[in-house]
Tab-separated table of C-alpha atoms in Angstrom:
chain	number	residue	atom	x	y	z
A	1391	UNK	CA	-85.324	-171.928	169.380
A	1392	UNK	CA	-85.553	-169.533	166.173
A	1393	UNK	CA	-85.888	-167.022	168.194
A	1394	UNK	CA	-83.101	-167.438	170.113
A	1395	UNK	CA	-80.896	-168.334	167.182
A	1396	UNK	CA	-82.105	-164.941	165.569
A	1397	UNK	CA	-80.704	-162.814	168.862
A	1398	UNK	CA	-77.721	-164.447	169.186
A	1399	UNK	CA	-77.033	-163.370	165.415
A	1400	UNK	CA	-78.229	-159.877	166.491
A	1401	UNK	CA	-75.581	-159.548	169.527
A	1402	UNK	CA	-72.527	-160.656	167.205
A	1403	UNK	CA	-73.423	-158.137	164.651
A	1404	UNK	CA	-73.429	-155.324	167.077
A	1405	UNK	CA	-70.311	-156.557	167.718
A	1406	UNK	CA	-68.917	-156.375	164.432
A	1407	UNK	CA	-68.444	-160.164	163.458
A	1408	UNK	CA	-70.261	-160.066	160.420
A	1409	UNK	CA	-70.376	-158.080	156.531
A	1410	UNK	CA	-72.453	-155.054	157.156
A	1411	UNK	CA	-75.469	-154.865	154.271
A	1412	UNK	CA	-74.550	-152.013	151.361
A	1413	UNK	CA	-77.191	-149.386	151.571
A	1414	UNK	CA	-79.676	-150.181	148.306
A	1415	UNK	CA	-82.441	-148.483	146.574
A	1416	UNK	CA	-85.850	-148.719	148.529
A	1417	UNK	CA	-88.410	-151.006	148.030
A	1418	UNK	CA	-91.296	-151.251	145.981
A	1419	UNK	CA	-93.891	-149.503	147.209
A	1420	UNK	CA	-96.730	-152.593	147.387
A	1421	UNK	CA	-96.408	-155.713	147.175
A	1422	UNK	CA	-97.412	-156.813	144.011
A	1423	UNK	CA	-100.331	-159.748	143.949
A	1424	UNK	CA	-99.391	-163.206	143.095
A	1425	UNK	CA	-96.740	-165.870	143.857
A	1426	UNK	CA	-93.499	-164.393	144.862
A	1427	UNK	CA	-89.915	-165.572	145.535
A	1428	UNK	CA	-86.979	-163.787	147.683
A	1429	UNK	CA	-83.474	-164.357	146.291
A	1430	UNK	CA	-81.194	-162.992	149.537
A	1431	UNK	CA	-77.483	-162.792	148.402
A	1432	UNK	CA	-75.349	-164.468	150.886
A	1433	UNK	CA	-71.906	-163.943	149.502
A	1434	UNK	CA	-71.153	-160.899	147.197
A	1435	UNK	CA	-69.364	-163.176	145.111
A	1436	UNK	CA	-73.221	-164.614	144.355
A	1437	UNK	CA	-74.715	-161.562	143.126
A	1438	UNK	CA	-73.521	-162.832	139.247
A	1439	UNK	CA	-75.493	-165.959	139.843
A	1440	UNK	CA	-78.791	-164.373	141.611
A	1441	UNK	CA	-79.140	-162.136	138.882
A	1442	UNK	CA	-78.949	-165.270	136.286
A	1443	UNK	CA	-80.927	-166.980	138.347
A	1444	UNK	CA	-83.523	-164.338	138.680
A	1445	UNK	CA	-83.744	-164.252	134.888
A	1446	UNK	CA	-84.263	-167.876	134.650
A	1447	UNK	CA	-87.276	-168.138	137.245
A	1448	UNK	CA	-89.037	-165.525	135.683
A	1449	UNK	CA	-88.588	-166.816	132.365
A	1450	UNK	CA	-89.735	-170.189	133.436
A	1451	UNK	CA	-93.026	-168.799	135.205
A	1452	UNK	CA	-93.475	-164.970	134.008
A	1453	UNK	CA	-96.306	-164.531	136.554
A	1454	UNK	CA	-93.970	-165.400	139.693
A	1455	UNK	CA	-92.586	-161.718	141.015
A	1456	UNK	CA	-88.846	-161.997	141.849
A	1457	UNK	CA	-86.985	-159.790	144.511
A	1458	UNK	CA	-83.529	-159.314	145.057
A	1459	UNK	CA	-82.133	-158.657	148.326
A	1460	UNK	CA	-78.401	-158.329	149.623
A	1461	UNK	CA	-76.962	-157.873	145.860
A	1462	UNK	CA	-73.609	-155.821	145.942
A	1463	UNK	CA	-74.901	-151.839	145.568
A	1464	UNK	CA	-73.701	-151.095	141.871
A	1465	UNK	CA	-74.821	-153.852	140.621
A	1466	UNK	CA	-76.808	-154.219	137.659
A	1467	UNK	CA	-80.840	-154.693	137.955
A	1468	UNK	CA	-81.897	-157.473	136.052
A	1469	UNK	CA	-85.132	-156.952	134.462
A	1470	UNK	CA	-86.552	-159.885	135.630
A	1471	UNK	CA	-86.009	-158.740	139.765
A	1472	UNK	CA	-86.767	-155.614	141.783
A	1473	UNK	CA	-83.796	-154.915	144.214
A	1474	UNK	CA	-84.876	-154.291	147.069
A	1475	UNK	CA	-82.866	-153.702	150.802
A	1476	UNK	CA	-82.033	-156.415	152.903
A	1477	UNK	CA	-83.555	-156.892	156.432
A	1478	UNK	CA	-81.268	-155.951	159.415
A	1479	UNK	CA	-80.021	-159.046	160.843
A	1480	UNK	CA	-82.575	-158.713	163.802
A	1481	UNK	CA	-85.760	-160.789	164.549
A	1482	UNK	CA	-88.221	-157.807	164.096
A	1483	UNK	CA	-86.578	-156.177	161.144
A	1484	UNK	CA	-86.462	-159.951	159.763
A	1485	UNK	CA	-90.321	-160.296	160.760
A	1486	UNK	CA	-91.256	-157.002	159.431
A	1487	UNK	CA	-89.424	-158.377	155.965
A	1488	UNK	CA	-91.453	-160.970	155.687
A	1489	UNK	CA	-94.639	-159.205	156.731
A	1490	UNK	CA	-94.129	-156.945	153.698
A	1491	UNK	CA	-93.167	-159.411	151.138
A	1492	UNK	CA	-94.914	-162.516	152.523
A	1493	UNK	CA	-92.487	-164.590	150.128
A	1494	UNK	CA	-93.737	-168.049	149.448
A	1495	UNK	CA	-90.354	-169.052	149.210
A	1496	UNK	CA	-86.988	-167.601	150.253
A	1497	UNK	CA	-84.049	-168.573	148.454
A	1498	UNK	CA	-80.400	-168.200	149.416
A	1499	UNK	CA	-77.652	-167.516	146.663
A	1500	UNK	CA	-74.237	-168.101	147.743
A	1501	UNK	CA	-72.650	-169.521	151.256
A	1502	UNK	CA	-70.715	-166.761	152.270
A	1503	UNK	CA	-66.687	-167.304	152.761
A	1504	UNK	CA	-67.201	-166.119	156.366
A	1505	UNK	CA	-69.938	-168.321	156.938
A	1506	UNK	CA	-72.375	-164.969	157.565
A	1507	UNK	CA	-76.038	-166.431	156.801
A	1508	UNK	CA	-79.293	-163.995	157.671
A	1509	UNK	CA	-80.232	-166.537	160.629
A	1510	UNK	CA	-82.912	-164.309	161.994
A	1511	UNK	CA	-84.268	-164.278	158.295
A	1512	UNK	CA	-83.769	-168.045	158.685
A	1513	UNK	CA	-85.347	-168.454	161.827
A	1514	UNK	CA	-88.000	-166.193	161.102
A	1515	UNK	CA	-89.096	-167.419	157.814
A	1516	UNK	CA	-88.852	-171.554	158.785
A	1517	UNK	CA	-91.009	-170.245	161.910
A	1518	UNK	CA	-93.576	-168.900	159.731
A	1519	UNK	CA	-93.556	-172.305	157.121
A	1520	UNK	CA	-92.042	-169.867	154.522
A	1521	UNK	CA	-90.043	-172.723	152.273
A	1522	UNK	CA	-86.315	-172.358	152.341
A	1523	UNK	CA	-83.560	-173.058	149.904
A	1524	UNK	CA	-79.552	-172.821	149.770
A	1525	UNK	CA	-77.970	-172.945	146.077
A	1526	UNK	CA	-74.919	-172.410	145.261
A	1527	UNK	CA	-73.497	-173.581	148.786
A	1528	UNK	CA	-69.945	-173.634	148.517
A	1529	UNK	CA	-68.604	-173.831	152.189
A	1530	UNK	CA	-65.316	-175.645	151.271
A	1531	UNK	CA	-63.922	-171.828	150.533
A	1532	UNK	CA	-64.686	-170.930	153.949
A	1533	UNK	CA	-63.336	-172.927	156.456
A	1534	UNK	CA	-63.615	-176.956	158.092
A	1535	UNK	CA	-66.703	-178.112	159.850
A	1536	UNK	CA	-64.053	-178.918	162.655
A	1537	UNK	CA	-62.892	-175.449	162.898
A	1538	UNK	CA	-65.082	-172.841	162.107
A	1539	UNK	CA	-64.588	-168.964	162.869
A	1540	UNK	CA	-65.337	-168.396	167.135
A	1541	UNK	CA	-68.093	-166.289	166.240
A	1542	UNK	CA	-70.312	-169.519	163.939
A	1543	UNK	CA	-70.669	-172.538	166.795
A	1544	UNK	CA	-70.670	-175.726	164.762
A	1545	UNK	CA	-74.165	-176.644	166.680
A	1546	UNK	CA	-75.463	-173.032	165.481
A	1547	UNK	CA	-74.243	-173.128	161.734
A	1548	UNK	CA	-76.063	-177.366	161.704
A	1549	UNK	CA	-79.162	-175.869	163.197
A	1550	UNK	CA	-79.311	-172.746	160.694
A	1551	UNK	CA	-78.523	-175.658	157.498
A	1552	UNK	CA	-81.018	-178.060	158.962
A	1553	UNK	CA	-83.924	-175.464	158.426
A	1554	UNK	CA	-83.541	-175.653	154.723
A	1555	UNK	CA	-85.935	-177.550	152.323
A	1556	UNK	CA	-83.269	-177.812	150.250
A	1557	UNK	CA	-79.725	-177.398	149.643
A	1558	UNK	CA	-77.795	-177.360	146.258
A	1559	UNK	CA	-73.982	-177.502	146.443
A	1560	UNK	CA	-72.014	-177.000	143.266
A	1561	UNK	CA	-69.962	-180.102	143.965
A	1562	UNK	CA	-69.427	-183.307	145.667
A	1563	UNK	CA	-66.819	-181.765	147.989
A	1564	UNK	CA	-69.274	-179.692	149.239
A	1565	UNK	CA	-71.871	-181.824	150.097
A	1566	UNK	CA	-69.050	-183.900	152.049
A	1567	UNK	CA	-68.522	-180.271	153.609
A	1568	UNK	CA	-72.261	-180.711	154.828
A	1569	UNK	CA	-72.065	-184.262	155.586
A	1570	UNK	CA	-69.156	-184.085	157.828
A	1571	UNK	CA	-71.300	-180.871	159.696
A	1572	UNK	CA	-73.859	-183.235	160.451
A	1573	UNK	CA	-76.580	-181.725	157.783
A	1574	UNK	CA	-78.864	-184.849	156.899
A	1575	UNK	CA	-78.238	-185.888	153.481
A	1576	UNK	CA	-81.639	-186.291	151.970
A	1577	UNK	CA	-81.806	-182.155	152.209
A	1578	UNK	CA	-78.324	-181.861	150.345
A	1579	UNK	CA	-78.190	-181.862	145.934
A	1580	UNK	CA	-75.577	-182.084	143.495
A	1581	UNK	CA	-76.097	-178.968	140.760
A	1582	UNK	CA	-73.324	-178.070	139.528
A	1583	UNK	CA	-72.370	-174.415	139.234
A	1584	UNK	CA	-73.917	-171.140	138.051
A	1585	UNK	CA	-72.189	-169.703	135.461
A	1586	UNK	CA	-72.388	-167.232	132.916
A	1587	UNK	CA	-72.563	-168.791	129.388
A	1588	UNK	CA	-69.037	-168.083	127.347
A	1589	UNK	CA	-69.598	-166.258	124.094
A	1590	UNK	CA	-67.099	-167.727	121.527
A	1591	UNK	CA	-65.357	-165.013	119.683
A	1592	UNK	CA	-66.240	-164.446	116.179
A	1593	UNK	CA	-64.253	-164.117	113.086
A	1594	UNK	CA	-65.050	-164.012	109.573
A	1595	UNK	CA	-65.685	-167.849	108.618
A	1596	UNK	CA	-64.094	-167.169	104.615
A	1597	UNK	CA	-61.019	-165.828	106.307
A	1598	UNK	CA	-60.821	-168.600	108.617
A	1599	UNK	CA	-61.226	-170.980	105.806
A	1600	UNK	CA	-58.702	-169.327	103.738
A	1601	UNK	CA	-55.572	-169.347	106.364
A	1602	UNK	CA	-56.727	-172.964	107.121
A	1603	UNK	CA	-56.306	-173.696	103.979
A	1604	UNK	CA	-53.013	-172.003	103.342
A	1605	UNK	CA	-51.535	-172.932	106.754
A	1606	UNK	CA	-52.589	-176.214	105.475
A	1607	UNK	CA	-50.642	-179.046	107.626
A	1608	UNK	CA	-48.456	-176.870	109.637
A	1609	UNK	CA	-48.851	-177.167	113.108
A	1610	UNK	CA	-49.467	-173.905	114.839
A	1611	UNK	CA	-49.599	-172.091	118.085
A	1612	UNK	CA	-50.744	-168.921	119.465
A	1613	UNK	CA	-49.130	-166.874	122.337
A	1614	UNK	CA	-52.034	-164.049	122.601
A	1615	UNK	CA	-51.250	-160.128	124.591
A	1616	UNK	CA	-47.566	-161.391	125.379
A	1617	UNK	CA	-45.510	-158.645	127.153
A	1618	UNK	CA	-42.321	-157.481	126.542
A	1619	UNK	CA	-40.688	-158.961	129.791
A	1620	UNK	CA	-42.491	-162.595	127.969
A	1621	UNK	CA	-40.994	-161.961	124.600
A	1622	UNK	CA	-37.635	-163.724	124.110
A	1623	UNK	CA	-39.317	-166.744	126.432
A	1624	UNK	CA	-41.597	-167.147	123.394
A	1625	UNK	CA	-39.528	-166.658	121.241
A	1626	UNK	CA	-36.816	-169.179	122.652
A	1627	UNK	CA	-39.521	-171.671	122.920
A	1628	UNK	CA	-40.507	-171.755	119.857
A	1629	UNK	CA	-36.759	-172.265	118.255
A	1630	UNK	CA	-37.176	-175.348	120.686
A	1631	UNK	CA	-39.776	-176.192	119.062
A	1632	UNK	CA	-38.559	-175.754	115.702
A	1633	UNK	CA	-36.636	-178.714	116.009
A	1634	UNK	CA	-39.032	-180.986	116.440
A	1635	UNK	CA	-41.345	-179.946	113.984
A	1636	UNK	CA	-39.182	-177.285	111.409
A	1637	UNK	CA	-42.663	-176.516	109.784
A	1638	UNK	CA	-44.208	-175.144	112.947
A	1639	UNK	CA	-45.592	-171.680	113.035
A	1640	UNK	CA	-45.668	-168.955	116.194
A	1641	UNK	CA	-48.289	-166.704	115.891
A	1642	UNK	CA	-47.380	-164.095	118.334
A	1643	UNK	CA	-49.731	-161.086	119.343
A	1644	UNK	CA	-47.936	-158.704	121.626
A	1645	UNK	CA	-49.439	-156.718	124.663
A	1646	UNK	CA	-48.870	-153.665	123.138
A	1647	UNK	CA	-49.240	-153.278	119.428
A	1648	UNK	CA	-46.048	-150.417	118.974
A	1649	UNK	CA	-43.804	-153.783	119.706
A	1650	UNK	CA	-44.719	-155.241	116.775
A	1651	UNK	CA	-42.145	-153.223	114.245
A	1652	UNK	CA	-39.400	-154.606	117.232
A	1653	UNK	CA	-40.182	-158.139	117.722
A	1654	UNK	CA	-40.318	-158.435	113.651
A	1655	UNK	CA	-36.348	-157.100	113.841
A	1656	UNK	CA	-35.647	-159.237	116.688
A	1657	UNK	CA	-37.101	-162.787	114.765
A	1658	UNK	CA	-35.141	-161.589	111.755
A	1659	UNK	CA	-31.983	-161.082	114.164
A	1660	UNK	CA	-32.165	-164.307	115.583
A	1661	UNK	CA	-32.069	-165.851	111.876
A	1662	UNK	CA	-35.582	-166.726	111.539
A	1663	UNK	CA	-37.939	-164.873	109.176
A	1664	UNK	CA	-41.193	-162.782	110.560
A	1665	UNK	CA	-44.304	-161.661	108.557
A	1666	UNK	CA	-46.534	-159.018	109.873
A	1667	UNK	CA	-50.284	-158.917	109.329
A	1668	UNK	CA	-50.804	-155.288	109.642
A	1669	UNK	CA	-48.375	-155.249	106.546
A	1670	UNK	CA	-50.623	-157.915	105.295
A	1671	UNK	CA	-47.576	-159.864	104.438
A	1672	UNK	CA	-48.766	-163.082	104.213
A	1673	UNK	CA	-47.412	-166.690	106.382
A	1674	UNK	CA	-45.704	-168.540	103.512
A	1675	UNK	CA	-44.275	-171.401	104.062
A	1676	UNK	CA	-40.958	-169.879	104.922
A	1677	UNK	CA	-42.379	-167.935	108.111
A	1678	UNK	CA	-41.814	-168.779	111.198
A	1679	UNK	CA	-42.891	-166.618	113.074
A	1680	UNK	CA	-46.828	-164.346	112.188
A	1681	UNK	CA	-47.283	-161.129	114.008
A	1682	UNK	CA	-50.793	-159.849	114.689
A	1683	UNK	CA	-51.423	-156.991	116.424
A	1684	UNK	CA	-55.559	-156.737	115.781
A	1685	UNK	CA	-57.409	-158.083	118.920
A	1686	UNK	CA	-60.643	-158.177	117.067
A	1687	UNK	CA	-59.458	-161.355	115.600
A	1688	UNK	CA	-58.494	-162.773	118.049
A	1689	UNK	CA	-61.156	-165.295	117.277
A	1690	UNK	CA	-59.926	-166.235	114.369
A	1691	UNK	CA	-56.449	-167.413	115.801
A	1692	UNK	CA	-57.621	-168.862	118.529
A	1693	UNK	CA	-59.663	-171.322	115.900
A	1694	UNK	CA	-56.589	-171.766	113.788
A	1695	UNK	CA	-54.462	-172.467	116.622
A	1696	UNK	CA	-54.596	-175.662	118.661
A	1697	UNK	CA	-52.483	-174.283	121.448
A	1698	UNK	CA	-52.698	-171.177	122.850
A	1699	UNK	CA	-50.048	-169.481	125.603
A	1700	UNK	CA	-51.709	-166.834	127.498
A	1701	UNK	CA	-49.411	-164.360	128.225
A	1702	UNK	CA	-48.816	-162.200	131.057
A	1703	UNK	CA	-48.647	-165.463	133.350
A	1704	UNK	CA	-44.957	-166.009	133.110
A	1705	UNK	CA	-44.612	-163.004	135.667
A	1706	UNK	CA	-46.444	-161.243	138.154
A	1707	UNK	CA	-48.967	-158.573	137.211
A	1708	UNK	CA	-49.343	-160.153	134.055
A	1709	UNK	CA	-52.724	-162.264	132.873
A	1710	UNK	CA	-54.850	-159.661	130.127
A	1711	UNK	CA	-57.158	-162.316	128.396
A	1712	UNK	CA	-59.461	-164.870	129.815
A	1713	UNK	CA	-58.473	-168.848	129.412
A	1714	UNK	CA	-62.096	-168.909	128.512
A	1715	UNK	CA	-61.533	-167.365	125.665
A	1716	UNK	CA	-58.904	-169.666	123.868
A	1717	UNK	CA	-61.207	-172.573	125.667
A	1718	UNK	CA	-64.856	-172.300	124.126
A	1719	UNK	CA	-63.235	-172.253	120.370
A	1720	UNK	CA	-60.800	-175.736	121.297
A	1721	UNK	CA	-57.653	-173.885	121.653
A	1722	UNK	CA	-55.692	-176.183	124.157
A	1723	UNK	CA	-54.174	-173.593	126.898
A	1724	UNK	CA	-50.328	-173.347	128.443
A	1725	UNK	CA	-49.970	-170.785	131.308
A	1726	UNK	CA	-47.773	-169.523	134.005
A	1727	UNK	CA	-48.100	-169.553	137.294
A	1728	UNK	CA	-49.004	-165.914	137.449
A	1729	UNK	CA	-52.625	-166.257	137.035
A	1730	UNK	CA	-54.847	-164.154	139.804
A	1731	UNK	CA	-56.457	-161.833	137.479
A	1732	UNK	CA	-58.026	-165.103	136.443
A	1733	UNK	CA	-57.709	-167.134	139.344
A	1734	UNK	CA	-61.361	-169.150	138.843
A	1735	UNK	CA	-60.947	-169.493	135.702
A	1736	UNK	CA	-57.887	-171.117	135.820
A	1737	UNK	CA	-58.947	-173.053	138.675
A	1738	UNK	CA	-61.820	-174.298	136.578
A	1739	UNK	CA	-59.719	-175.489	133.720
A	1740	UNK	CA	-56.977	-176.951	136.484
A	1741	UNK	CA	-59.634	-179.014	137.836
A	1742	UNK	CA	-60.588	-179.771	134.367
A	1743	UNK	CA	-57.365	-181.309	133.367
A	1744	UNK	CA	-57.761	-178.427	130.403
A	1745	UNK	CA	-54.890	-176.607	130.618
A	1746	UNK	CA	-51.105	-177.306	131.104
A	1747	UNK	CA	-48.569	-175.290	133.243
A	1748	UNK	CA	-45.535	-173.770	132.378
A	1749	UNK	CA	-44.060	-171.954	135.293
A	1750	UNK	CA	-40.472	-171.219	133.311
A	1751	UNK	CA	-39.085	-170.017	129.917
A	1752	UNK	CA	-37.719	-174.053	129.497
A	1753	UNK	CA	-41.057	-175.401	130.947
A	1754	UNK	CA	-42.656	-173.334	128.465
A	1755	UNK	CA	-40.522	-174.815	125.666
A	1756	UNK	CA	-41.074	-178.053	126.695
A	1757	UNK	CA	-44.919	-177.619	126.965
A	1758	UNK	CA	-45.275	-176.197	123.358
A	1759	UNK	CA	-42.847	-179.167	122.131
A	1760	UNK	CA	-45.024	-181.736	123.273
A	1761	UNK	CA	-47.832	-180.670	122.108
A	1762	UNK	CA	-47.206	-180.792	118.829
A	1763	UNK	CA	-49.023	-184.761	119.138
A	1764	UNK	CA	-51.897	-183.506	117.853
A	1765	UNK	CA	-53.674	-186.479	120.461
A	1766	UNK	CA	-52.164	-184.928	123.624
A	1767	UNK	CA	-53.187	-181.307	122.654
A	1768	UNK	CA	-56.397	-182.808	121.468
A	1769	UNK	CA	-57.209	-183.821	124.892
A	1770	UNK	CA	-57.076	-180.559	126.681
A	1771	UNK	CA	-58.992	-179.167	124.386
A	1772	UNK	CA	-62.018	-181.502	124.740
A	1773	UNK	CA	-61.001	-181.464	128.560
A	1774	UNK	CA	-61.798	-177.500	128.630
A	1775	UNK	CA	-64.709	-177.563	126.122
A	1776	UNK	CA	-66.343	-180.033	128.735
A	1777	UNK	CA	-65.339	-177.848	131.871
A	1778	UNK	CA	-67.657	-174.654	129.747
A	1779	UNK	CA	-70.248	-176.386	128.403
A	1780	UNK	CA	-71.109	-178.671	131.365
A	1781	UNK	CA	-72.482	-176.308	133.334
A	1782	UNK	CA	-74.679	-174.941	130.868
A	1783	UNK	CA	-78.448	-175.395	131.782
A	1784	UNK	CA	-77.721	-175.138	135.648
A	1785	UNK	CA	-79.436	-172.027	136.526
A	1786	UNK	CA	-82.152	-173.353	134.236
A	1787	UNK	CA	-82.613	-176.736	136.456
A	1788	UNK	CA	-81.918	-174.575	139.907
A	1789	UNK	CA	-84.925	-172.709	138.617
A	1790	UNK	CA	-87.085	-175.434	138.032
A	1791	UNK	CA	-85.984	-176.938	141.075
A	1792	UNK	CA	-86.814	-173.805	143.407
A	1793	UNK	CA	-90.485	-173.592	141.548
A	1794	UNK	CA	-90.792	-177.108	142.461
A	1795	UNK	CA	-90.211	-176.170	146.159
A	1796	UNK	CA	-92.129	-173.041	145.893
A	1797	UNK	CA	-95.386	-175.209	144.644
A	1798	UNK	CA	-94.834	-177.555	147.612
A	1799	UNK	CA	-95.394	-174.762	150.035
A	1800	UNK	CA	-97.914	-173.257	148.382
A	1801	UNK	CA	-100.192	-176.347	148.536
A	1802	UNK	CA	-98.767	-177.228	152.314
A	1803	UNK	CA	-99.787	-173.386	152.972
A	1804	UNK	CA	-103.409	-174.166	151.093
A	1805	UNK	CA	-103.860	-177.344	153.288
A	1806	UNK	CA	-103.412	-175.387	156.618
A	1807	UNK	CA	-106.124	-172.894	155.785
């Protein structure tokens, strides 16, 4: 049956039906001695989390050789993994893979959004007792179990899953992906997602202290890399604003710094009064409205501020700065719907309940308004400090969990000598 699994691969992919492998650097010459593991991208979306991954396995057991096959060509070599080419999808070019390497366990980053596995590298290796994992299986992106692309039979795509030792999904969605396919569930694990960690911004903690400390009680917001199609929706929404709380302060940083000198006029033309930091004029009291122009502290504002509007998401084309950013330093976030330059992220935070949208110029008004109850923007903050942070650690427990599995084999492989 692997066999015939593994040709039936090889006749769709002379046909065309699935991703052709980018051309990599060759292998190592040797193989070295010692335990080794295979991390085969799936999806090139994965390559991000193989190369974390790779980091964390040999940093958990620094005699255990890691190679890395199927990553993206370009991308970066971890120094923890030796990239090497992926096997045609054939049975002998699979075999001849694992002849060379003679991994003690094969591990699969990614579920591809075509549903494209390696199932002669599948076949091949569960024929041999090579233990198999899945991680990062995220197969709700790709299609139903009920109606899968012609060219990935339900029955085949079941039989290909069912071979695993183990499968990690990211999500409980996902494993009722699997569950619905027919994969038994006692081969199916919640993990949660690899991700890479989010740096907080830095800033200069005395000059934090000291605008805290003059902005004192006055509730404050931050609209960060606005454009000039954005500008008189901020604006507007924060005269709104105004009158519910006549103390509150915009801090406005626009998308390109020569628009400062302008959008000072126009807040002085519309009656209110503007300060400018790279003047450093100062935000008394009487200010309504801060212009910054530095993006090197943009940490700093995006500690003082409680709510932060990302610009750029009002319109299309728009979207400059991460929500992560405002996020991992408890800056609650307001965006448009023009968001695909970030569209995980936001997705993320949306899932989250850690961000709030504003898809117009009123909604935007209205969103900044009520968040002034320092309890409702409180709660998106927390809400997108948990989305980061909880999924620190899972590369580190993925690790542990594949060097579990890799053990396993080793002493099943020990017991049939």
């Amino acid at each position: 049956m692997p066999h015939a699994l593994a040709l039936w691969l090889h006749l769709i992919t002379r046909r065309g039906a699935v991703r052709k492998v980018a051309a990599l650097p060759p292998p190592m010459p040797a193989r070295p001695q010692g335990d080794l593991i295979c991390l085969y991208v799936t999806a090139p979306e994965a390559s991000a989390a193989a190369m974390q991954l790779a980091s964390e396995l040999a940093r958990a057991r620094p005699g255990v050789t890691v190679i890395l096959a199927g990553a993206e060509a370009g991308a970066a070599q971890p120094g923890a993994a030796c990239i090497v080419p992926a096997p045609a999808m054939t049975v002998v070019a699979a075999r001849a893979f694992l002849a060379l390497w003679h991994p003690g366990l094969v591990l699969l980053v990614g579920a591809a959004r075509d549903i494209a596995m390696p199932a002669a590298l599948i076949a091949e290796a569960a024929a041999a007792g090579t233990a198999l994992m899945l991680v990062e299986a995220r197969f709700v992106l790709a299609a139903s179990p009920a109606r899968l692309p012609w060219f990935w039979p339900r029955a085949l795509l079941r039989a290909l899953l069912t071979r695993m030792d183990c499968i990690l999904v990211p999500d409980q969605a996902n494993a009722a992906w699997l569950a619905h396919l027919g994969v038994p569930a006692d081969r199916v694990e919640l993990s949660g997602s690899i991700r890479e960690p989010v740096e907080p911004l830095s800033c200069t903690e005395a000059e934090r202290a000291a605008l805290a400390l003059q902005l004192h009680s006055r509730p404050v917001w931050f609209a960060v890399a606005v454009p000039e199609a954005e500008e008189l929706a901020v604006l507007e929404a924060h005269e709104k604003a105004l009158l519910r709380a006549h103390r509150m302060l915009l801090v406005l940083m626009p998308q390109r710094v020569e628009r400062a000198a302008l959008l000072a006029e126009a807040v002085e033309a519309r009656g209110h009064h503007a300060a400018r930091r790279a003047l450093e004029e100062e935000p008394e009291d009487d200010v309504q409205v801060l212009i910054v122009e530095d993006d090197s502290e943009l940490g700093l504002w995006y500690r003082l501020a409680p709510v932060t509007w990302m610009g750029g998401t009002l319109l299309r084309g728009g979207a400059p700065r991460s929500p992560l950013e405002p996020a991992a330093l408890g800056s609650a976030i307001v965006h448009g719907p023009a968001v695909a330059a970030h569209a995980d992220e936001y997705a993320r935070l949306a899932e989250a309940a850690a961000c709030r949208v504003a898809s117009t110029p009123a909604a935007l008004a209205d969103a900044v308004a009520e968040l002034i109850a320092p309890d409702r923007v409180a709660a998106l903050a927390r809400n997108a400090w948990e989305a980061i942070s909880g999924d620190a650690g899972v590369a580190e427990k993925i690790a542990r969990r594949a060097l579990a599995e890799l053990d396993a084999a080793l002493v099943r492989g020990a017991g049939q000598t």
